[in-house]
Amino acid sequence: MSTVGVIGAGVMGKDVALTCAANGYDVILCDSDADVLASAPQRMRRLLRQYRMMSPAVAEWPTDEVLGRVSRTAEPADLAGADWIVENIVEDPEAKRKLYLRLREICGETARIAVNTSCVPITRIASLLPAPHQVIGMHFMNPVPLIDGVEVIRGEHTSDATVKAAEEFAASLGKRPIVVNDMPGFVSNRLSHLFMNEAAFLVQDGVAAPEQVDDVFKLGYGHRMGPLETADLIGLDTVVKSLAVLHDEFQDPKFRCCPLLKKMVDAGFLGRKSGRGFYDYTTSAASAR
């Protein structure tokens, strides 16, 4: 196994591409946005610089060699020969449906598909493809090069062989796979999005400022990041879309989206990627909004 196709060149897709390339895979990074593709090498170089300062293991990754293993394309058809395809596009069920209907014609029954989704059920995605037993969820955590765990989600038709291959693939990237069963949100996001959403309500209701909410969980519970720092890292637009999926799937009001989150997204305050979310990232040190 030597080639990995990575669909989606956003923050998560670039991180997955870097991690695969750093561990010896040839990577084909695919995105329909020409500007995103054009800027990917520069942005990945910058990401590597940041991660090298945060991780001794990443500090050993040879930048030019890693980036040299990543090619780019706007055409999903170019992924036809990949051993694994890791999909990382926007958390929108309809966008995913359209993509997988295209992949149905491209991949046939040979490639294994790793769906890097936050909330969309794996069984539903697998139903769009000719070989549903080859489809599995692989939910990488953000930022991918720094987080050891990968949530591996077994769909209704995922074969034991595919589960084993996914575990081996994760291990080859230096990750520890945690295999769970398919249900919207799985384990991580079914819990974490409630966590982030309620933290936003605390800010909206004037109970605490963002840094106070985060400090309670970092200093009181030993979390590496607080819920609002995590939301800013993921992207508030992604959090809002994921909450919408969870609300639609479960029809449970506990997944109602905090109005403050919607307002911030409407204002373009998406978190780190826009320079402002619950914190301001345009200064050298992030400060709470």
PDB file of C-alpha atoms in Angstrom:
ATOM      1  CA  MET A   1       0.000   0.000   0.000  1.00  0.00           C
ATOM      2  CA  SER A   2       1.570   3.276  -1.050  1.00  0.00           C
ATOM      3  CA  THR A   3      -0.965   5.851  -2.292  1.00  0.00           C
ATOM      4  CA  VAL A   4      -3.588   7.734  -0.308  1.00  0.00           C
ATOM      5  CA  GLY A   5      -6.144  10.023  -1.918  1.00  0.00           C
ATOM      6  CA  VAL A   6      -7.227  12.853   0.374  1.00  0.00           C
ATOM      7  CA  ILE A   7     -10.414  14.640  -0.671  1.00  0.00           C
ATOM      8  CA  GLY A   8     -10.871  18.128   0.734  1.00  0.00           C
ATOM      9  CA  ALA A   9      -7.926  20.512   1.190  1.00  0.00           C
ATOM     10  CA  GLY A  10      -9.287  22.406   4.170  1.00  0.00           C
ATOM     11  CA  VAL A  11      -7.551  22.414   7.547  1.00  0.00           C
ATOM     12  CA  MET A  12      -8.355  18.759   8.235  1.00  0.00           C
ATOM     13  CA  GLY A  13      -7.494  17.573   4.721  1.00  0.00           C
ATOM     14  CA  LYS A  14      -4.130  19.329   4.758  1.00  0.00           C
ATOM     15  CA  ASP A  15      -3.349  17.817   8.169  1.00  0.00           C
ATOM     16  CA  VAL A  16      -4.273  14.311   6.986  1.00  0.00           C
ATOM     17  CA  ALA A  17      -2.171  14.780   3.833  1.00  0.00           C
ATOM     18  CA  LEU A  18       0.842  15.922   5.870  1.00  0.00           C
ATOM     19  CA  THR A  19       0.514  13.027   8.303  1.00  0.00           C
ATOM     20  CA  CYS A  20       0.247  10.436   5.536  1.00  0.00           C
ATOM     21  CA  ALA A  21       3.165  11.929   3.584  1.00  0.00           C
ATOM     22  CA  ALA A  22       5.331  12.106   6.698  1.00  0.00           C
ATOM     23  CA  ASN A  23       4.774   8.388   7.209  1.00  0.00           C
ATOM     24  CA  GLY A  24       5.881   7.373   3.737  1.00  0.00           C
ATOM     25  CA  TYR A  25       2.704   7.479   1.659  1.00  0.00           C
ATOM     26  CA  ASP A  26       2.359   9.194  -1.694  1.00  0.00           C
ATOM     27  CA  VAL A  27      -0.599  11.537  -1.323  1.00  0.00           C
ATOM     28  CA  ILE A  28      -2.979  12.936  -3.932  1.00  0.00           C
ATOM     29  CA  LEU A  29      -4.739  15.954  -2.444  1.00  0.00           C
ATOM     30  CA  CYS A  30      -8.027  16.681  -4.224  1.00  0.00           C
ATOM     31  CA  ASP A  31     -10.232  19.761  -3.974  1.00  0.00           C
ATOM     32  CA  SER A  32     -12.694  21.424  -6.342  1.00  0.00           C
ATOM     33  CA  ASP A  33     -11.548  24.917  -5.300  1.00  0.00           C
ATOM     34  CA  ALA A  34      -8.602  25.964  -7.474  1.00  0.00           C
ATOM     35  CA  ASP A  35      -7.532  28.711  -5.054  1.00  0.00           C
ATOM     36  CA  VAL A  36      -7.491  26.310  -2.113  1.00  0.00           C
ATOM     37  CA  LEU A  37      -5.384  23.847  -4.089  1.00  0.00           C
ATOM     38  CA  ALA A  38      -2.971  26.543  -5.245  1.00  0.00           C
ATOM     39  CA  SER A  39      -2.355  27.785  -1.722  1.00  0.00           C
ATOM     40  CA  ALA A  40      -2.099  24.311  -0.155  1.00  0.00           C
ATOM     41  CA  PRO A  41       1.722  23.886  -0.334  1.00  0.00           C
ATOM     42  CA  GLN A  42       2.391  27.248   1.297  1.00  0.00           C
ATOM     43  CA  ARG A  43      -0.228  26.653   3.967  1.00  0.00           C
ATOM     44  CA  MET A  44       1.054  23.132   4.671  1.00  0.00           C
ATOM     45  CA  ARG A  45       4.588  24.464   5.021  1.00  0.00           C
ATOM     46  CA  ARG A  46       3.315  27.002   7.547  1.00  0.00           C
ATOM     47  CA  LEU A  47       1.369  24.321   9.424  1.00  0.00           C
ATOM     48  CA  LEU A  48       4.463  22.151   9.600  1.00  0.00           C
ATOM     49  CA  ARG A  49       6.411  25.050  11.082  1.00  0.00           C
ATOM     50  CA  GLN A  50       3.794  25.455  13.796  1.00  0.00           C
ATOM     51  CA  TYR A  51       3.568  21.751  14.578  1.00  0.00           C
ATOM     52  CA  ARG A  52       7.352  21.343  14.720  1.00  0.00           C
ATOM     53  CA  MET A  53       7.413  23.778  17.640  1.00  0.00           C
ATOM     54  CA  MET A  54       4.721  21.781  19.443  1.00  0.00           C
ATOM     55  CA  SER A  55       5.876  18.195  18.937  1.00  0.00           C
ATOM     56  CA  PRO A  56       9.355  16.609  19.063  1.00  0.00           C
ATOM     57  CA  ALA A  57       8.091  13.863  16.737  1.00  0.00           C
ATOM     58  CA  VAL A  58       6.876  16.318  14.088  1.00  0.00           C
ATOM     59  CA  ALA A  59      10.120  18.272  14.472  1.00  0.00           C
ATOM     60  CA  GLU A  60      11.840  15.283  12.848  1.00  0.00           C
ATOM     61  CA  TRP A  61       9.657  15.397   9.725  1.00  0.00           C
ATOM     62  CA  PRO A  62      11.782  16.610   6.769  1.00  0.00           C
ATOM     63  CA  THR A  63       9.668  19.429   5.357  1.00  0.00           C
ATOM     64  CA  ASP A  64      10.725  19.311   1.712  1.00  0.00           C
ATOM     65  CA  GLU A  65      10.564  15.523   1.583  1.00  0.00           C
ATOM     66  CA  VAL A  66       7.097  15.463   3.152  1.00  0.00           C
ATOM     67  CA  LEU A  67       5.705  18.156   0.858  1.00  0.00           C
ATOM     68  CA  GLY A  68       7.346  16.463  -2.116  1.00  0.00           C
ATOM     69  CA  ARG A  69       5.131  13.416  -1.589  1.00  0.00           C
ATOM     70  CA  VAL A  70       1.937  15.471  -1.953  1.00  0.00           C
ATOM     71  CA  SER A  71       0.530  16.068  -5.422  1.00  0.00           C
ATOM     72  CA  ARG A  72      -2.658  18.027  -6.138  1.00  0.00           C
ATOM     73  CA  THR A  73      -5.658  17.617  -8.400  1.00  0.00           C
ATOM     74  CA  ALA A  74      -9.129  19.027  -8.903  1.00  0.00           C
ATOM     75  CA  GLU A  75     -10.387  15.783 -10.453  1.00  0.00           C
ATOM     76  CA  PRO A  76     -11.637  12.939  -8.234  1.00  0.00           C
ATOM     77  CA  ALA A  77     -11.013  10.614 -11.195  1.00  0.00           C
ATOM     78  CA  ASP A  78      -7.275  10.966 -10.496  1.00  0.00           C
ATOM     79  CA  LEU A  79      -7.804   9.011  -7.255  1.00  0.00           C
ATOM     80  CA  ALA A  80      -8.835   5.835  -9.088  1.00  0.00           C
ATOM     81  CA  GLY A  81      -5.611   3.991  -8.256  1.00  0.00           C
ATOM     82  CA  ALA A  82      -5.381   4.951  -4.576  1.00  0.00           C
ATOM     83  CA  ASP A  83      -5.253   2.225  -1.948  1.00  0.00           C
ATOM     84  CA  TRP A  84      -7.130   4.382   0.562  1.00  0.00           C
ATOM     85  CA  ILE A  85      -9.319   7.423  -0.026  1.00  0.00           C
ATOM     86  CA  VAL A  86      -9.799   9.681   2.998  1.00  0.00           C
ATOM     87  CA  GLU A  87     -12.727  12.079   2.565  1.00  0.00           C
ATOM     88  CA  ASN A  88     -12.683  15.356   4.529  1.00  0.00           C
ATOM     89  CA  ILE A  89     -15.165  17.669   2.814  1.00  0.00           C
ATOM     90  CA  VAL A  90     -17.658  20.003   4.492  1.00  0.00           C
ATOM     91  CA  GLU A  91     -19.986  18.475   7.084  1.00  0.00           C
ATOM     92  CA  ASP A  92     -23.003  18.639   4.804  1.00  0.00           C
ATOM     93  CA  PRO A  93     -24.919  15.403   4.088  1.00  0.00           C
ATOM     94  CA  GLU A  94     -26.033  16.566   0.626  1.00  0.00           C
ATOM     95  CA  ALA A  95     -22.513  17.611  -0.410  1.00  0.00           C
ATOM     96  CA  LYS A  96     -21.228  14.235   0.734  1.00  0.00           C
ATOM     97  CA  ARG A  97     -23.984  12.414  -1.163  1.00  0.00           C
ATOM     98  CA  LYS A  98     -23.040  14.164  -4.406  1.00  0.00           C
ATOM     99  CA  LEU A  99     -19.351  13.392  -3.902  1.00  0.00           C
ATOM    100  CA  TYR A 100     -19.924   9.704  -3.193  1.00  0.00           C
ATOM    101  CA  LEU A 101     -22.147   9.309  -6.227  1.00  0.00           C
ATOM    102  CA  ARG A 102     -19.149  10.535  -8.255  1.00  0.00           C
ATOM    103  CA  LEU A 103     -16.788   8.198  -6.402  1.00  0.00           C
ATOM    104  CA  ARG A 104     -19.147   5.320  -7.162  1.00  0.00           C
ATOM    105  CA  GLU A 105     -18.149   5.595 -10.805  1.00  0.00           C
ATOM    106  CA  ILE A 106     -14.443   6.070 -10.072  1.00  0.00           C
ATOM    107  CA  CYS A 107     -13.447   3.664  -7.333  1.00  0.00           C
ATOM    108  CA  GLY A 108     -15.363   0.531  -8.161  1.00  0.00           C
ATOM    109  CA  GLU A 109     -14.791  -2.178  -5.576  1.00  0.00           C
ATOM    110  CA  THR A 110     -11.038  -1.848  -5.093  1.00  0.00           C
ATOM    111  CA  ALA A 111     -10.251   1.193  -2.931  1.00  0.00           C
ATOM    112  CA  ARG A 112     -11.056   1.354   0.750  1.00  0.00           C
ATOM    113  CA  ILE A 113     -12.925   4.508   1.713  1.00  0.00           C
ATOM    114  CA  ALA A 114     -12.212   6.217   5.043  1.00  0.00           C
ATOM    115  CA  VAL A 115     -14.936   8.744   5.846  1.00  0.00           C
ATOM    116  CA  ASN A 116     -13.456  11.460   8.066  1.00  0.00           C
ATOM    117  CA  THR A 117     -16.771  12.867   9.232  1.00  0.00           C
ATOM    118  CA  SER A 118     -17.889  14.348  12.524  1.00  0.00           C
ATOM    119  CA  CYS A 119     -21.507  13.215  12.553  1.00  0.00           C
ATOM    120  CA  VAL A 120     -22.857  11.779   9.276  1.00  0.00           C
ATOM    121  CA  PRO A 121     -23.677   8.043   9.616  1.00  0.00           C
ATOM    122  CA  ILE A 122     -21.184   5.745   7.890  1.00  0.00           C
ATOM    123  CA  THR A 123     -23.855   3.216   6.885  1.00  0.00           C
ATOM    124  CA  ARG A 124     -25.719   5.889   4.925  1.00  0.00           C
ATOM    125  CA  ILE A 125     -22.586   6.902   3.024  1.00  0.00           C
ATOM    126  CA  ALA A 126     -21.652   3.272   2.353  1.00  0.00           C
ATOM    127  CA  SER A 127     -25.077   2.686   0.777  1.00  0.00           C
ATOM    128  CA  LEU A 128     -24.064   5.027  -2.060  1.00  0.00           C
ATOM    129  CA  LEU A 129     -21.075   2.896  -3.071  1.00  0.00           C
ATOM    130  CA  PRO A 130     -20.825  -0.456  -4.869  1.00  0.00           C
ATOM    131  CA  ALA A 131     -18.751  -2.077  -2.112  1.00  0.00           C
ATOM    132  CA  PRO A 132     -20.180  -0.951   1.247  1.00  0.00           C
ATOM    133  CA  HIS A 133     -18.038  -3.511   3.062  1.00  0.00           C
ATOM    134  CA  GLN A 134     -14.987  -1.422   2.031  1.00  0.00           C
ATOM    135  CA  VAL A 135     -16.297   1.754   3.697  1.00  0.00           C
ATOM    136  CA  ILE A 136     -15.387   2.739   7.255  1.00  0.00           C
ATOM    137  CA  GLY A 137     -15.328   5.866   9.347  1.00  0.00           C
ATOM    138  CA  MET A 138     -11.933   7.223  10.376  1.00  0.00           C
ATOM    139  CA  HIS A 139     -12.504  10.318  12.458  1.00  0.00           C
ATOM    140  CA  PHE A 140      -9.125  12.005  12.839  1.00  0.00           C
ATOM    141  CA  MET A 141      -8.867  14.550  15.638  1.00  0.00           C
ATOM    142  CA  ASN A 142      -7.752  18.124  15.067  1.00  0.00           C
ATOM    143  CA  PRO A 143      -4.841  18.917  14.777  1.00  0.00           C
ATOM    144  CA  VAL A 144      -4.115  15.546  13.186  1.00  0.00           C
ATOM    145  CA  PRO A 145      -0.267  15.526  13.493  1.00  0.00           C
ATOM    146  CA  LEU A 146      -0.484  16.155  17.256  1.00  0.00           C
ATOM    147  CA  ILE A 147      -3.351  13.880  18.346  1.00  0.00           C
ATOM    148  CA  ASP A 148      -2.704  10.165  18.888  1.00  0.00           C
ATOM    149  CA  GLY A 149      -6.262   8.849  18.743  1.00  0.00           C
ATOM    150  CA  VAL A 150      -8.395   8.018  15.702  1.00  0.00           C
ATOM    151  CA  GLU A 151     -12.049   7.068  16.142  1.00  0.00           C
ATOM    152  CA  VAL A 152     -12.698   4.166  13.748  1.00  0.00           C
ATOM    153  CA  ILE A 153     -16.397   3.651  13.018  1.00  0.00           C
ATOM    154  CA  ARG A 154     -17.734   0.323  11.804  1.00  0.00           C
ATOM    155  CA  GLY A 155     -20.755   0.727   9.512  1.00  0.00           C
ATOM    156  CA  GLU A 156     -23.503  -1.869   9.245  1.00  0.00           C
ATOM    157  CA  HIS A 157     -21.799  -3.557   6.270  1.00  0.00           C
ATOM    158  CA  THR A 158     -18.141  -2.810   7.070  1.00  0.00           C
ATOM    159  CA  SER A 159     -16.205  -6.075   6.874  1.00  0.00           C
ATOM    160  CA  ASP A 160     -13.813  -7.386   9.512  1.00  0.00           C
ATOM    161  CA  ALA A 161     -11.066  -7.176   6.894  1.00  0.00           C
ATOM    162  CA  THR A 162     -11.749  -3.462   6.391  1.00  0.00           C
ATOM    163  CA  VAL A 163     -11.735  -2.838  10.148  1.00  0.00           C
ATOM    164  CA  LYS A 164      -8.388  -4.612  10.430  1.00  0.00           C
ATOM    165  CA  ALA A 165      -6.991  -2.673   7.459  1.00  0.00           C
ATOM    166  CA  ALA A 166      -8.146   0.614   9.003  1.00  0.00           C
ATOM    167  CA  GLU A 167      -6.486  -0.266  12.309  1.00  0.00           C
ATOM    168  CA  GLU A 168      -3.264  -1.079  10.471  1.00  0.00           C
ATOM    169  CA  PHE A 169      -3.510   2.127   8.427  1.00  0.00           C
ATOM    170  CA  ALA A 170      -4.001   4.219  11.581  1.00  0.00           C
ATOM    171  CA  ALA A 171      -1.071   2.473  13.287  1.00  0.00           C
ATOM    172  CA  SER A 172       1.148   3.150  10.261  1.00  0.00           C
ATOM    173  CA  LEU A 173       0.443   6.864  10.828  1.00  0.00           C
ATOM    174  CA  GLY A 174       1.494   6.608  14.467  1.00  0.00           C
ATOM    175  CA  LYS A 175      -2.124   6.702  15.672  1.00  0.00           C
ATOM    176  CA  ARG A 176      -4.058   4.547  18.122  1.00  0.00           C
ATOM    177  CA  PRO A 177      -7.377   3.371  16.621  1.00  0.00           C
ATOM    178  CA  ILE A 178     -10.480   3.163  18.816  1.00  0.00           C
ATOM    179  CA  VAL A 179     -13.173   1.070  17.102  1.00  0.00           C
ATOM    180  CA  VAL A 180     -16.811   2.024  17.793  1.00  0.00           C
ATOM    181  CA  ASN A 181     -20.152   1.302  16.141  1.00  0.00           C
ATOM    182  CA  ASP A 182     -22.031   3.562  13.748  1.00  0.00           C
ATOM    183  CA  MET A 183     -24.491   6.122  15.094  1.00  0.00           C
ATOM    184  CA  PRO A 184     -24.717   9.856  14.272  1.00  0.00           C
ATOM    185  CA  GLY A 185     -21.912  11.694  16.051  1.00  0.00           C
ATOM    186  CA  PHE A 186     -20.344   8.382  17.107  1.00  0.00           C
ATOM    187  CA  VAL A 187     -18.719   8.837  20.563  1.00  0.00           C
ATOM    188  CA  SER A 188     -16.503  11.898  20.234  1.00  0.00           C
ATOM    189  CA  ASN A 189     -18.822  14.414  18.594  1.00  0.00           C
ATOM    190  CA  ARG A 190     -22.021  13.238  20.172  1.00  0.00           C
ATOM    191  CA  LEU A 191     -20.400  14.300  23.451  1.00  0.00           C
ATOM    192  CA  SER A 192     -18.083  17.124  22.407  1.00  0.00           C
ATOM    193  CA  HIS A 193     -20.671  19.123  20.456  1.00  0.00           C
ATOM    194  CA  LEU A 194     -23.007  19.163  23.447  1.00  0.00           C
ATOM    195  CA  PHE A 195     -20.010  20.339  25.456  1.00  0.00           C
ATOM    196  CA  MET A 196     -19.074  23.161  23.060  1.00  0.00           C
ATOM    197  CA  ASN A 197     -22.691  24.190  22.499  1.00  0.00           C
ATOM    198  CA  GLU A 198     -23.426  24.518  26.216  1.00  0.00           C
ATOM    199  CA  ALA A 199     -20.182  26.454  26.696  1.00  0.00           C
ATOM    200  CA  ALA A 200     -21.447  28.940  24.091  1.00  0.00           C
ATOM    201  CA  PHE A 201     -24.722  29.244  26.028  1.00  0.00           C
ATOM    202  CA  LEU A 202     -22.706  30.100  29.164  1.00  0.00           C
ATOM    203  CA  VAL A 203     -21.071  32.984  27.302  1.00  0.00           C
ATOM    204  CA  GLN A 204     -24.350  34.082  25.713  1.00  0.00           C
ATOM    205  CA  ASP A 205     -26.116  34.080  29.099  1.00  0.00           C
ATOM    206  CA  GLY A 206     -23.357  36.137  30.718  1.00  0.00           C
ATOM    207  CA  VAL A 207     -22.378  33.424  33.194  1.00  0.00           C
ATOM    208  CA  ALA A 208     -18.691  33.587  32.237  1.00  0.00           C
ATOM    209  CA  ALA A 209     -16.306  34.953  29.639  1.00  0.00           C
ATOM    210  CA  PRO A 210     -14.767  32.501  27.111  1.00  0.00           C
ATOM    211  CA  GLU A 211     -11.397  32.352  28.889  1.00  0.00           C
ATOM    212  CA  GLN A 212     -13.120  31.644  32.218  1.00  0.00           C
ATOM    213  CA  VAL A 213     -15.148  28.782  30.743  1.00  0.00           C
ATOM    214  CA  ASP A 214     -12.011  27.295  29.194  1.00  0.00           C
ATOM    215  CA  ASP A 215      -9.903  27.785  32.334  1.00  0.00           C
ATOM    216  CA  VAL A 216     -12.419  25.859  34.436  1.00  0.00           C
ATOM    217  CA  PHE A 217     -11.890  22.812  32.248  1.00  0.00           C
ATOM    218  CA  LYS A 218      -8.142  23.196  31.782  1.00  0.00           C
ATOM    219  CA  LEU A 219      -7.311  23.964  35.418  1.00  0.00           C
ATOM    220  CA  GLY A 220     -10.153  22.078  37.066  1.00  0.00           C
ATOM    221  CA  TYR A 221     -10.329  18.940  34.920  1.00  0.00           C
ATOM    222  CA  GLY A 222      -6.948  18.775  33.240  1.00  0.00           C
ATOM    223  CA  HIS A 223      -8.214  19.234  29.678  1.00  0.00           C
ATOM    224  CA  ARG A 224      -5.531  20.323  27.226  1.00  0.00           C
ATOM    225  CA  MET A 225      -7.950  22.767  25.604  1.00  0.00           C
ATOM    226  CA  GLY A 226     -11.186  24.305  26.773  1.00  0.00           C
ATOM    227  CA  PRO A 227     -14.455  23.761  24.866  1.00  0.00           C
ATOM    228  CA  LEU A 228     -14.457  27.200  23.247  1.00  0.00           C
ATOM    229  CA  GLU A 229     -10.796  26.979  22.219  1.00  0.00           C
ATOM    230  CA  THR A 230     -11.688  23.622  20.687  1.00  0.00           C
ATOM    231  CA  ALA A 231     -14.670  25.112  18.856  1.00  0.00           C
ATOM    232  CA  ASP A 232     -12.440  27.866  17.449  1.00  0.00           C
ATOM    233  CA  LEU A 233      -9.931  25.259  16.298  1.00  0.00           C
ATOM    234  CA  ILE A 234     -12.561  23.107  14.573  1.00  0.00           C
ATOM    235  CA  GLY A 235     -14.309  26.118  13.045  1.00  0.00           C
ATOM    236  CA  LEU A 236     -17.582  27.510  14.367  1.00  0.00           C
ATOM    237  CA  ASP A 237     -19.253  26.946  10.992  1.00  0.00           C
ATOM    238  CA  THR A 238     -18.369  23.254  11.221  1.00  0.00           C
ATOM    239  CA  VAL A 239     -19.701  23.096  14.793  1.00  0.00           C
ATOM    240  CA  VAL A 240     -23.008  24.673  13.698  1.00  0.00           C
ATOM    241  CA  LYS A 241     -23.359  22.270  10.742  1.00  0.00           C
ATOM    242  CA  SER A 242     -22.546  19.267  12.919  1.00  0.00           C
ATOM    243  CA  LEU A 243     -25.126  20.296  15.524  1.00  0.00           C
ATOM    244  CA  ALA A 244     -27.686  20.586  12.708  1.00  0.00           C
ATOM    245  CA  VAL A 245     -26.897  17.022  11.583  1.00  0.00           C
ATOM    246  CA  LEU A 246     -27.209  15.711  15.142  1.00  0.00           C
ATOM    247  CA  HIS A 247     -30.483  17.572  15.682  1.00  0.00           C
ATOM    248  CA  ASP A 248     -31.921  16.259  12.414  1.00  0.00           C
ATOM    249  CA  GLU A 249     -30.800  12.692  13.070  1.00  0.00           C
ATOM    250  CA  PHE A 250     -31.941  12.371  16.687  1.00  0.00           C
ATOM    251  CA  GLN A 251     -34.813  14.896  16.670  1.00  0.00           C
ATOM    252  CA  ASP A 252     -33.711  15.735  20.202  1.00  0.00           C
ATOM    253  CA  PRO A 253     -33.826  19.360  21.420  1.00  0.00           C
ATOM    254  CA  LYS A 254     -30.657  18.868  23.437  1.00  0.00           C
ATOM    255  CA  PHE A 255     -28.773  19.372  20.140  1.00  0.00           C
ATOM    256  CA  ARG A 256     -30.401  22.767  19.455  1.00  0.00           C
ATOM    257  CA  CYS A 257     -27.704  25.197  18.331  1.00  0.00           C
ATOM    258  CA  CYS A 258     -26.856  28.124  20.587  1.00  0.00           C
ATOM    259  CA  PRO A 259     -28.028  31.369  18.877  1.00  0.00           C
ATOM    260  CA  LEU A 260     -24.685  32.993  19.690  1.00  0.00           C
ATOM    261  CA  LEU A 261     -22.882  30.379  17.561  1.00  0.00           C
ATOM    262  CA  LYS A 262     -25.178  31.092  14.605  1.00  0.00           C
ATOM    263  CA  LYS A 263     -24.715  34.845  15.035  1.00  0.00           C
ATOM    264  CA  MET A 264     -20.924  34.508  15.088  1.00  0.00           C
ATOM    265  CA  VAL A 265     -20.953  32.389  11.928  1.00  0.00           C
ATOM    266  CA  ASP A 266     -23.218  34.928  10.213  1.00  0.00           C
ATOM    267  CA  ALA A 267     -20.704  37.628  11.180  1.00  0.00           C
ATOM    268  CA  GLY A 268     -17.810  35.639   9.713  1.00  0.00           C
ATOM    269  CA  PHE A 269     -16.248  34.916  13.106  1.00  0.00           C
ATOM    270  CA  LEU A 270     -15.386  31.278  12.399  1.00  0.00           C
ATOM    271  CA  GLY A 271     -12.470  30.772  14.778  1.00  0.00           C
ATOM    272  CA  ARG A 272      -8.801  30.326  13.970  1.00  0.00           C
ATOM    273  CA  LYS A 273      -9.286  30.045  10.224  1.00  0.00           C
ATOM    274  CA  SER A 274     -10.916  33.484   9.991  1.00  0.00           C
ATOM    275  CA  GLY A 275      -8.723  35.142  12.624  1.00  0.00           C
ATOM    276  CA  ARG A 276     -11.553  35.625  15.096  1.00  0.00           C
ATOM    277  CA  GLY A 277     -13.994  33.443  16.977  1.00  0.00           C
ATOM    278  CA  PHE A 278     -14.385  33.300  20.724  1.00  0.00           C
ATOM    279  CA  TYR A 279     -10.779  34.534  20.692  1.00  0.00           C
ATOM    280  CA  ASP A 280      -8.912  37.036  18.533  1.00  0.00           C
ATOM    281  CA  TYR A 281      -6.105  35.344  16.578  1.00  0.00           C
ATOM    282  CA  THR A 282      -4.912  38.431  14.753  1.00  0.00           C
ATOM    283  CA  THR A 283      -2.616  39.316  17.656  1.00  0.00           C
ATOM    284  CA  SER A 284       0.485  37.366  18.695  1.00  0.00           C
ATOM    285  CA  ALA A 285      -1.339  35.875  21.663  1.00  0.00           C
ATOM    286  CA  ALA A 286      -5.021  34.958  21.348  1.00  0.00           C
ATOM    287  CA  SER A 287      -7.258  37.127  23.513  1.00  0.00           C
ATOM    288  CA  ALA A 288     -10.913  36.519  24.326  1.00  0.00           C
ATOM    289  CA  ARG A 289     -13.463  38.445  22.332  1.00  0.00           C
TER     290      ARG A 289
END
